[in-house]
Every structure is written in structure tokens, then in C-alpha cells.
């Protein structure tokens, strides 16, 4: 057993709950399989995770700004799971009576910098290995312009979309 997994007996727990943390796991399939073994038969595994459309406005604005200014881009927003892939993971891990769904939450910010600062304060930075951590000012300025043109609200705020899958 790998060191990041605790030593737990098989069929020891009657429920497992995870709220908005599994998007940090590198190998979801292995984790789901391990969790299914730790649970008593027919016990629930209740989760919520960020889905693939989370922060889509920020991601596309940063990508386009880097393409225009640098001729290429670095992924600035971590990849998130598709709803259909989540259902498949439950099935592969051996769970029965699988139900998956999604909700969308939109949070409005004064601007892109405030959004990025909020994400940083929550510890929700990009987790991609080997990523370029430097983001040039001119890229941020152009991304802000693109973001406001495409998604900006009449009151001057910018929306940030969060897809929650569960």
C-alpha cells in the first residue's frame, strides 16, 4: 500500500463523505477502488467535486491572452472531471446504485485579479506538475480585457462559474 493511504481494514466504514477535495487526487480510479474496499457492502460514498466547466471563463481568457501575446499558452486552471467520467469511476470501483448530478454556482467579482486572489487565498491554485508559475502583467491585463468583453456584467463585475458534480 502506498504511503499516502492510511492503513485501514477492509469493510470497516459505513459511509464515506468528501466535499470539494477529490479534485486534488492524482489517481481517482485507484482512490475510488480503495474507498469501495474500506466501506461495508452497500454503504454510501457521498462526494462533491468541481466539474469540467469550473472557471471556464478564466481559463479561456488566460489561454487566449497568452496565445495572442506569447504564441502559446500554459494551462493556468487545473483540469476538472466530466460528469460522465465520474459515473464511470463509480462503476469501475464497484459501487452500485450510482447517481450523479451537477449544479452550477456563479460568483461575481470586481475583476480578474480579485478572482485570482480569492482562488489563491482558498488554496485553489493550479496543481499541474511542471507548470509555468509566472504570469506576466501584460497577459493579465489582456485576459482582463477579454474576460470583461466576453463575460462582463452590466454592473462592471465579472462572473466566475463553478460546476459542482456529486
JSON list of C-alpha atoms in Angstrom, two decimals:
[
{"chain": "A", "resi": 1, "resn": "UNK", "atom": "CA", "xyz": [0.00, 0.00, 0.00]},
{"chain": "A", "resi": 2, "resn": "UNK", "atom": "CA", "xyz": [1.35, 3.44, -0.89]},
{"chain": "A", "resi": 3, "resn": "UNK", "atom": "CA", "xyz": [2.33, 5.75, 1.97]},
{"chain": "A", "resi": 4, "resn": "UNK", "atom": "CA", "xyz": [-0.34, 8.38, 1.16]},
{"chain": "A", "resi": 5, "resn": "UNK", "atom": "CA", "xyz": [-3.07, 5.88, 2.02]},
{"chain": "A", "resi": 6, "resn": "UNK", "atom": "CA", "xyz": [-3.80, 5.09, 5.65]},
{"chain": "A", "resi": 7, "resn": "UNK", "atom": "CA", "xyz": [-3.69, 1.52, 6.88]},
{"chain": "A", "resi": 8, "resn": "UNK", "atom": "CA", "xyz": [-7.40, 0.70, 7.11]},
{"chain": "A", "resi": 9, "resn": "UNK", "atom": "CA", "xyz": [-9.17, -2.62, 7.39]},
{"chain": "A", "resi": 10, "resn": "UNK", "atom": "CA", "xyz": [-11.36, -3.80, 4.53]},
{"chain": "A", "resi": 11, "resn": "UNK", "atom": "CA", "xyz": [-15.10, -3.20, 5.06]},
{"chain": "A", "resi": 12, "resn": "UNK", "atom": "CA", "xyz": [-14.55, -1.04, 8.11]},
{"chain": "A", "resi": 13, "resn": "UNK", "atom": "CA", "xyz": [-16.67, 2.08, 7.45]},
{"chain": "A", "resi": 14, "resn": "UNK", "atom": "CA", "xyz": [-20.40, 2.50, 6.89]},
{"chain": "A", "resi": 15, "resn": "UNK", "atom": "CA", "xyz": [-20.13, 5.84, 5.00]},
{"chain": "A", "resi": 16, "resn": "UNK", "atom": "CA", "xyz": [-17.52, 7.99, 3.24]},
{"chain": "A", "resi": 17, "resn": "UNK", "atom": "CA", "xyz": [-18.07, 11.70, 2.61]},
{"chain": "A", "resi": 18, "resn": "UNK", "atom": "CA", "xyz": [-15.78, 14.04, 0.66]},
{"chain": "A", "resi": 19, "resn": "UNK", "atom": "CA", "xyz": [-16.64, 17.67, -0.01]},
{"chain": "A", "resi": 20, "resn": "UNK", "atom": "CA", "xyz": [-14.73, 19.57, -2.70]},
{"chain": "A", "resi": 21, "resn": "UNK", "atom": "CA", "xyz": [-11.35, 17.93, -2.12]},
{"chain": "A", "resi": 22, "resn": "UNK", "atom": "CA", "xyz": [-11.04, 14.99, -4.52]},
{"chain": "A", "resi": 23, "resn": "UNK", "atom": "CA", "xyz": [-10.07, 17.27, -7.42]},
{"chain": "A", "resi": 24, "resn": "UNK", "atom": "CA", "xyz": [-6.59, 17.27, -5.86]},
{"chain": "A", "resi": 25, "resn": "UNK", "atom": "CA", "xyz": [-6.22, 13.47, -6.15]},
{"chain": "A", "resi": 26, "resn": "UNK", "atom": "CA", "xyz": [-3.91, 12.29, -8.93]},
{"chain": "A", "resi": 27, "resn": "UNK", "atom": "CA", "xyz": [-5.37, 8.81, -9.40]},
{"chain": "A", "resi": 28, "resn": "UNK", "atom": "CA", "xyz": [-9.13, 8.98, -8.84]},
{"chain": "A", "resi": 29, "resn": "UNK", "atom": "CA", "xyz": [-9.75, 5.45, -10.11]},
{"chain": "A", "resi": 30, "resn": "UNK", "atom": "CA", "xyz": [-7.36, 3.92, -7.59]},
{"chain": "A", "resi": 31, "resn": "UNK", "atom": "CA", "xyz": [-8.77, 6.11, -4.81]},
{"chain": "A", "resi": 32, "resn": "UNK", "atom": "CA", "xyz": [-12.37, 5.14, -5.60]},
{"chain": "A", "resi": 33, "resn": "UNK", "atom": "CA", "xyz": [-11.43, 1.44, -5.65]},
{"chain": "A", "resi": 34, "resn": "UNK", "atom": "CA", "xyz": [-9.68, 1.75, -2.28]},
{"chain": "A", "resi": 35, "resn": "UNK", "atom": "CA", "xyz": [-12.64, 3.62, -0.79]},
{"chain": "A", "resi": 36, "resn": "UNK", "atom": "CA", "xyz": [-15.06, 0.96, -2.04]},
{"chain": "A", "resi": 37, "resn": "UNK", "atom": "CA", "xyz": [-12.94, -1.68, -0.24]},
{"chain": "A", "resi": 38, "resn": "UNK", "atom": "CA", "xyz": [-12.91, 0.32, 3.01]},
{"chain": "A", "resi": 39, "resn": "UNK", "atom": "CA", "xyz": [-16.72, 0.59, 3.02]},
{"chain": "A", "resi": 40, "resn": "UNK", "atom": "CA", "xyz": [-19.13, -2.02, 4.29]},
{"chain": "A", "resi": 41, "resn": "UNK", "atom": "CA", "xyz": [-21.25, -3.57, 1.48]},
{"chain": "A", "resi": 42, "resn": "UNK", "atom": "CA", "xyz": [-23.89, -1.20, 0.06]},
{"chain": "A", "resi": 43, "resn": "UNK", "atom": "CA", "xyz": [-22.60, 1.75, 2.11]},
{"chain": "A", "resi": 44, "resn": "UNK", "atom": "CA", "xyz": [-22.79, 5.22, 0.55]},
{"chain": "A", "resi": 45, "resn": "UNK", "atom": "CA", "xyz": [-19.88, 7.20, -0.84]},
{"chain": "A", "resi": 46, "resn": "UNK", "atom": "CA", "xyz": [-21.08, 10.80, -0.97]},
{"chain": "A", "resi": 47, "resn": "UNK", "atom": "CA", "xyz": [-18.89, 13.31, -2.76]},
{"chain": "A", "resi": 48, "resn": "UNK", "atom": "CA", "xyz": [-18.85, 16.70, -4.37]},
{"chain": "A", "resi": 49, "resn": "UNK", "atom": "CA", "xyz": [-16.13, 17.82, -6.78]},
{"chain": "A", "resi": 50, "resn": "UNK", "atom": "CA", "xyz": [-15.53, 20.65, -9.18]},
{"chain": "A", "resi": 51, "resn": "UNK", "atom": "CA", "xyz": [-16.70, 19.70, -12.68]},
{"chain": "A", "resi": 52, "resn": "UNK", "atom": "CA", "xyz": [-15.21, 20.40, -16.09]},
{"chain": "A", "resi": 53, "resn": "UNK", "atom": "CA", "xyz": [-16.93, 23.77, -16.58]},
{"chain": "A", "resi": 54, "resn": "UNK", "atom": "CA", "xyz": [-15.48, 25.26, -13.39]},
{"chain": "A", "resi": 55, "resn": "UNK", "atom": "CA", "xyz": [-13.69, 28.56, -14.06]},
{"chain": "A", "resi": 56, "resn": "UNK", "atom": "CA", "xyz": [-14.22, 28.19, -17.81]},
{"chain": "A", "resi": 57, "resn": "UNK", "atom": "CA", "xyz": [-14.31, 32.00, -18.28]},
{"chain": "A", "resi": 58, "resn": "UNK", "atom": "CA", "xyz": [-10.97, 32.48, -16.53]},
{"chain": "A", "resi": 59, "resn": "UNK", "atom": "CA", "xyz": [-9.37, 29.55, -18.33]},
{"chain": "A", "resi": 60, "resn": "UNK", "atom": "CA", "xyz": [-10.41, 30.66, -21.81]},
{"chain": "A", "resi": 61, "resn": "UNK", "atom": "CA", "xyz": [-9.49, 34.32, -21.19]},
{"chain": "A", "resi": 62, "resn": "UNK", "atom": "CA", "xyz": [-6.00, 33.47, -19.93]},
{"chain": "A", "resi": 63, "resn": "UNK", "atom": "CA", "xyz": [-5.45, 30.96, -22.74]},
{"chain": "A", "resi": 64, "resn": "UNK", "atom": "CA", "xyz": [-6.45, 33.48, -25.43]},
{"chain": "A", "resi": 65, "resn": "UNK", "atom": "CA", "xyz": [-4.34, 36.26, -23.88]},
{"chain": "A", "resi": 66, "resn": "UNK", "atom": "CA", "xyz": [-1.24, 34.05, -23.77]},
{"chain": "A", "resi": 67, "resn": "UNK", "atom": "CA", "xyz": [-1.83, 32.86, -27.34]},
{"chain": "A", "resi": 68, "resn": "UNK", "atom": "CA", "xyz": [-2.04, 36.45, -28.59]},
{"chain": "A", "resi": 69, "resn": "UNK", "atom": "CA", "xyz": [0.97, 37.74, -26.65]},
{"chain": "A", "resi": 70, "resn": "UNK", "atom": "CA", "xyz": [3.23, 34.71, -26.41]},
{"chain": "A", "resi": 71, "resn": "UNK", "atom": "CA", "xyz": [2.22, 32.50, -29.35]},
{"chain": "A", "resi": 72, "resn": "UNK", "atom": "CA", "xyz": [1.42, 29.61, -26.98]},
{"chain": "A", "resi": 73, "resn": "UNK", "atom": "CA", "xyz": [-0.10, 29.01, -23.58]},
{"chain": "A", "resi": 74, "resn": "UNK", "atom": "CA", "xyz": [0.34, 27.23, -20.29]},
{"chain": "A", "resi": 75, "resn": "UNK", "atom": "CA", "xyz": [-2.68, 25.68, -18.59]},
{"chain": "A", "resi": 76, "resn": "UNK", "atom": "CA", "xyz": [-3.49, 28.14, -15.82]},
{"chain": "A", "resi": 77, "resn": "UNK", "atom": "CA", "xyz": [-6.57, 26.36, -14.46]},
{"chain": "A", "resi": 78, "resn": "UNK", "atom": "CA", "xyz": [-6.39, 22.76, -13.25]},
{"chain": "A", "resi": 79, "resn": "UNK", "atom": "CA", "xyz": [-8.37, 20.21, -15.25]},
{"chain": "A", "resi": 80, "resn": "UNK", "atom": "CA", "xyz": [-11.64, 19.10, -13.68]},
{"chain": "A", "resi": 81, "resn": "UNK", "atom": "CA", "xyz": [-13.72, 15.94, -14.10]},
{"chain": "A", "resi": 82, "resn": "UNK", "atom": "CA", "xyz": [-16.57, 15.37, -16.55]},
{"chain": "A", "resi": 83, "resn": "UNK", "atom": "CA", "xyz": [-19.87, 14.20, -15.10]},
{"chain": "A", "resi": 84, "resn": "UNK", "atom": "CA", "xyz": [-19.85, 11.09, -17.33]},
{"chain": "A", "resi": 85, "resn": "UNK", "atom": "CA", "xyz": [-16.31, 10.22, -16.18]},
{"chain": "A", "resi": 86, "resn": "UNK", "atom": "CA", "xyz": [-17.39, 10.47, -12.55]},
{"chain": "A", "resi": 87, "resn": "UNK", "atom": "CA", "xyz": [-20.19, 7.97, -13.17]},
{"chain": "A", "resi": 88, "resn": "UNK", "atom": "CA", "xyz": [-17.71, 5.63, -14.88]},
{"chain": "A", "resi": 89, "resn": "UNK", "atom": "CA", "xyz": [-15.31, 5.84, -11.94]},
{"chain": "A", "resi": 90, "resn": "UNK", "atom": "CA", "xyz": [-18.03, 4.79, -9.52]},
{"chain": "A", "resi": 91, "resn": "UNK", "atom": "CA", "xyz": [-18.89, 1.84, -11.75]},
{"chain": "A", "resi": 92, "resn": "UNK", "atom": "CA", "xyz": [-15.27, 0.71, -12.21]},
{"chain": "A", "resi": 93, "resn": "UNK", "atom": "CA", "xyz": [-14.75, 0.90, -8.45]},
{"chain": "A", "resi": 94, "resn": "UNK", "atom": "CA", "xyz": [-17.66, -1.49, -7.93]},
{"chain": "A", "resi": 95, "resn": "UNK", "atom": "CA", "xyz": [-20.26, 0.86, -6.49]},
{"chain": "A", "resi": 96, "resn": "UNK", "atom": "CA", "xyz": [-23.92, 0.00, -7.07]},
{"chain": "A", "resi": 97, "resn": "UNK", "atom": "CA", "xyz": [-26.98, 2.26, -7.30]},
{"chain": "A", "resi": 98, "resn": "UNK", "atom": "CA", "xyz": [-24.91, 5.07, -8.81]},
{"chain": "A", "resi": 99, "resn": "UNK", "atom": "CA", "xyz": [-26.46, 8.52, -9.01]},
{"chain": "A", "resi": 100, "resn": "UNK", "atom": "CA", "xyz": [-24.56, 11.53, -10.29]},
{"chain": "A", "resi": 101, "resn": "UNK", "atom": "CA", "xyz": [-25.77, 15.08, -10.80]},
{"chain": "A", "resi": 102, "resn": "UNK", "atom": "CA", "xyz": [-24.45, 18.61, -11.12]},
{"chain": "A", "resi": 103, "resn": "UNK", "atom": "CA", "xyz": [-25.19, 22.14, -10.00]},
{"chain": "A", "resi": 104, "resn": "UNK", "atom": "CA", "xyz": [-23.83, 25.44, -11.21]},
{"chain": "A", "resi": 105, "resn": "UNK", "atom": "CA", "xyz": [-22.86, 28.33, -8.99]},
{"chain": "A", "resi": 106, "resn": "UNK", "atom": "CA", "xyz": [-21.85, 31.75, -10.32]},
{"chain": "A", "resi": 107, "resn": "UNK", "atom": "CA", "xyz": [-19.85, 34.12, -8.12]},
{"chain": "A", "resi": 108, "resn": "UNK", "atom": "CA", "xyz": [-19.33, 37.72, -9.24]},
{"chain": "A", "resi": 109, "resn": "UNK", "atom": "CA", "xyz": [-16.06, 39.58, -8.71]},
{"chain": "A", "resi": 110, "resn": "UNK", "atom": "CA", "xyz": [-14.99, 43.18, -9.32]},
{"chain": "A", "resi": 111, "resn": "UNK", "atom": "CA", "xyz": [-12.29, 41.91, -11.69]},
{"chain": "A", "resi": 112, "resn": "UNK", "atom": "CA", "xyz": [-9.99, 39.08, -12.71]},
{"chain": "A", "resi": 113, "resn": "UNK", "atom": "CA", "xyz": [-7.30, 39.96, -10.16]},
{"chain": "A", "resi": 114, "resn": "UNK", "atom": "CA", "xyz": [-9.80, 39.76, -7.31]},
{"chain": "A", "resi": 115, "resn": "UNK", "atom": "CA", "xyz": [-10.97, 36.36, -8.60]},
{"chain": "A", "resi": 116, "resn": "UNK", "atom": "CA", "xyz": [-7.40, 35.07, -8.83]},
{"chain": "A", "resi": 117, "resn": "UNK", "atom": "CA", "xyz": [-6.56, 36.42, -5.35]},
{"chain": "A", "resi": 118, "resn": "UNK", "atom": "CA", "xyz": [-9.65, 34.75, -3.92]},
{"chain": "A", "resi": 119, "resn": "UNK", "atom": "CA", "xyz": [-8.68, 31.42, -5.50]},
{"chain": "A", "resi": 120, "resn": "UNK", "atom": "CA", "xyz": [-5.14, 31.76, -4.15]},
{"chain": "A", "resi": 121, "resn": "UNK", "atom": "CA", "xyz": [-6.39, 32.52, -0.63]},
{"chain": "A", "resi": 122, "resn": "UNK", "atom": "CA", "xyz": [-8.57, 29.38, -0.77]},
{"chain": "A", "resi": 123, "resn": "UNK", "atom": "CA", "xyz": [-5.52, 27.32, -1.74]},
{"chain": "A", "resi": 124, "resn": "UNK", "atom": "CA", "xyz": [-7.05, 26.59, -5.13]},
{"chain": "A", "resi": 125, "resn": "UNK", "atom": "CA", "xyz": [-4.06, 27.22, -7.35]},
{"chain": "A", "resi": 126, "resn": "UNK", "atom": "CA", "xyz": [-3.20, 25.16, -10.41]},
{"chain": "A", "resi": 127, "resn": "UNK", "atom": "CA", "xyz": [-1.82, 21.76, -9.40]},
{"chain": "A", "resi": 128, "resn": "UNK", "atom": "CA", "xyz": [-0.43, 20.77, -12.81]},
{"chain": "A", "resi": 129, "resn": "UNK", "atom": "CA", "xyz": [3.08, 19.35, -12.46]},
{"chain": "A", "resi": 130, "resn": "UNK", "atom": "CA", "xyz": [5.77, 21.31, -14.30]},
{"chain": "A", "resi": 131, "resn": "UNK", "atom": "CA", "xyz": [3.52, 24.29, -14.96]},
{"chain": "A", "resi": 132, "resn": "UNK", "atom": "CA", "xyz": [4.88, 27.76, -15.55]},
{"chain": "A", "resi": 133, "resn": "UNK", "atom": "CA", "xyz": [4.07, 29.67, -12.37]},
{"chain": "A", "resi": 134, "resn": "UNK", "atom": "CA", "xyz": [4.99, 33.11, -13.72]},
{"chain": "A", "resi": 135, "resn": "UNK", "atom": "CA", "xyz": [2.11, 35.09, -15.22]},
{"chain": "A", "resi": 136, "resn": "UNK", "atom": "CA", "xyz": [3.17, 38.30, -16.96]},
{"chain": "A", "resi": 137, "resn": "UNK", "atom": "CA", "xyz": [1.33, 41.57, -16.27]},
{"chain": "A", "resi": 138, "resn": "UNK", "atom": "CA", "xyz": [0.56, 42.18, -19.92]},
{"chain": "A", "resi": 139, "resn": "UNK", "atom": "CA", "xyz": [-1.08, 38.74, -20.09]},
{"chain": "A", "resi": 140, "resn": "UNK", "atom": "CA", "xyz": [-3.19, 39.52, -17.02]},
{"chain": "A", "resi": 141, "resn": "UNK", "atom": "CA", "xyz": [-4.25, 42.90, -18.48]},
{"chain": "A", "resi": 142, "resn": "UNK", "atom": "CA", "xyz": [-5.25, 41.35, -21.81]},
{"chain": "A", "resi": 143, "resn": "UNK", "atom": "CA", "xyz": [-7.02, 38.47, -20.07]},
{"chain": "A", "resi": 144, "resn": "UNK", "atom": "CA", "xyz": [-8.99, 41.00, -18.00]},
{"chain": "A", "resi": 145, "resn": "UNK", "atom": "CA", "xyz": [-10.00, 42.83, -21.19]},
{"chain": "A", "resi": 146, "resn": "UNK", "atom": "CA", "xyz": [-11.05, 39.61, -22.93]},
{"chain": "A", "resi": 147, "resn": "UNK", "atom": "CA", "xyz": [-12.90, 38.40, -19.82]},
{"chain": "A", "resi": 148, "resn": "UNK", "atom": "CA", "xyz": [-14.86, 41.67, -19.50]},
{"chain": "A", "resi": 149, "resn": "UNK", "atom": "CA", "xyz": [-15.71, 41.80, -23.22]},
{"chain": "A", "resi": 150, "resn": "UNK", "atom": "CA", "xyz": [-16.97, 38.22, -23.32]},
{"chain": "A", "resi": 151, "resn": "UNK", "atom": "CA", "xyz": [-18.46, 37.67, -19.90]},
{"chain": "A", "resi": 152, "resn": "UNK", "atom": "CA", "xyz": [-18.66, 41.03, -18.10]},
{"chain": "A", "resi": 153, "resn": "UNK", "atom": "CA", "xyz": [-21.88, 42.05, -16.37]},
{"chain": "A", "resi": 154, "resn": "UNK", "atom": "CA", "xyz": [-23.63, 45.39, -16.76]},
{"chain": "A", "resi": 155, "resn": "UNK", "atom": "CA", "xyz": [-22.72, 46.35, -13.21]},
{"chain": "A", "resi": 156, "resn": "UNK", "atom": "CA", "xyz": [-18.99, 46.02, -14.08]},
{"chain": "A", "resi": 157, "resn": "UNK", "atom": "CA", "xyz": [-18.46, 42.70, -12.30]},
{"chain": "A", "resi": 158, "resn": "UNK", "atom": "CA", "xyz": [-17.14, 39.51, -13.88]},
{"chain": "A", "resi": 159, "resn": "UNK", "atom": "CA", "xyz": [-18.73, 36.10, -13.30]},
{"chain": "A", "resi": 160, "resn": "UNK", "atom": "CA", "xyz": [-16.83, 33.02, -12.23]},
{"chain": "A", "resi": 161, "resn": "UNK", "atom": "CA", "xyz": [-18.64, 29.74, -12.90]},
{"chain": "A", "resi": 162, "resn": "UNK", "atom": "CA", "xyz": [-18.29, 26.71, -10.67]},
{"chain": "A", "resi": 163, "resn": "UNK", "atom": "CA", "xyz": [-19.74, 23.38, -11.73]},
{"chain": "A", "resi": 164, "resn": "UNK", "atom": "CA", "xyz": [-20.27, 21.11, -8.74]},
{"chain": "A", "resi": 165, "resn": "UNK", "atom": "CA", "xyz": [-20.66, 17.41, -9.57]},
{"chain": "A", "resi": 166, "resn": "UNK", "atom": "CA", "xyz": [-21.85, 14.93, -6.99]}
]
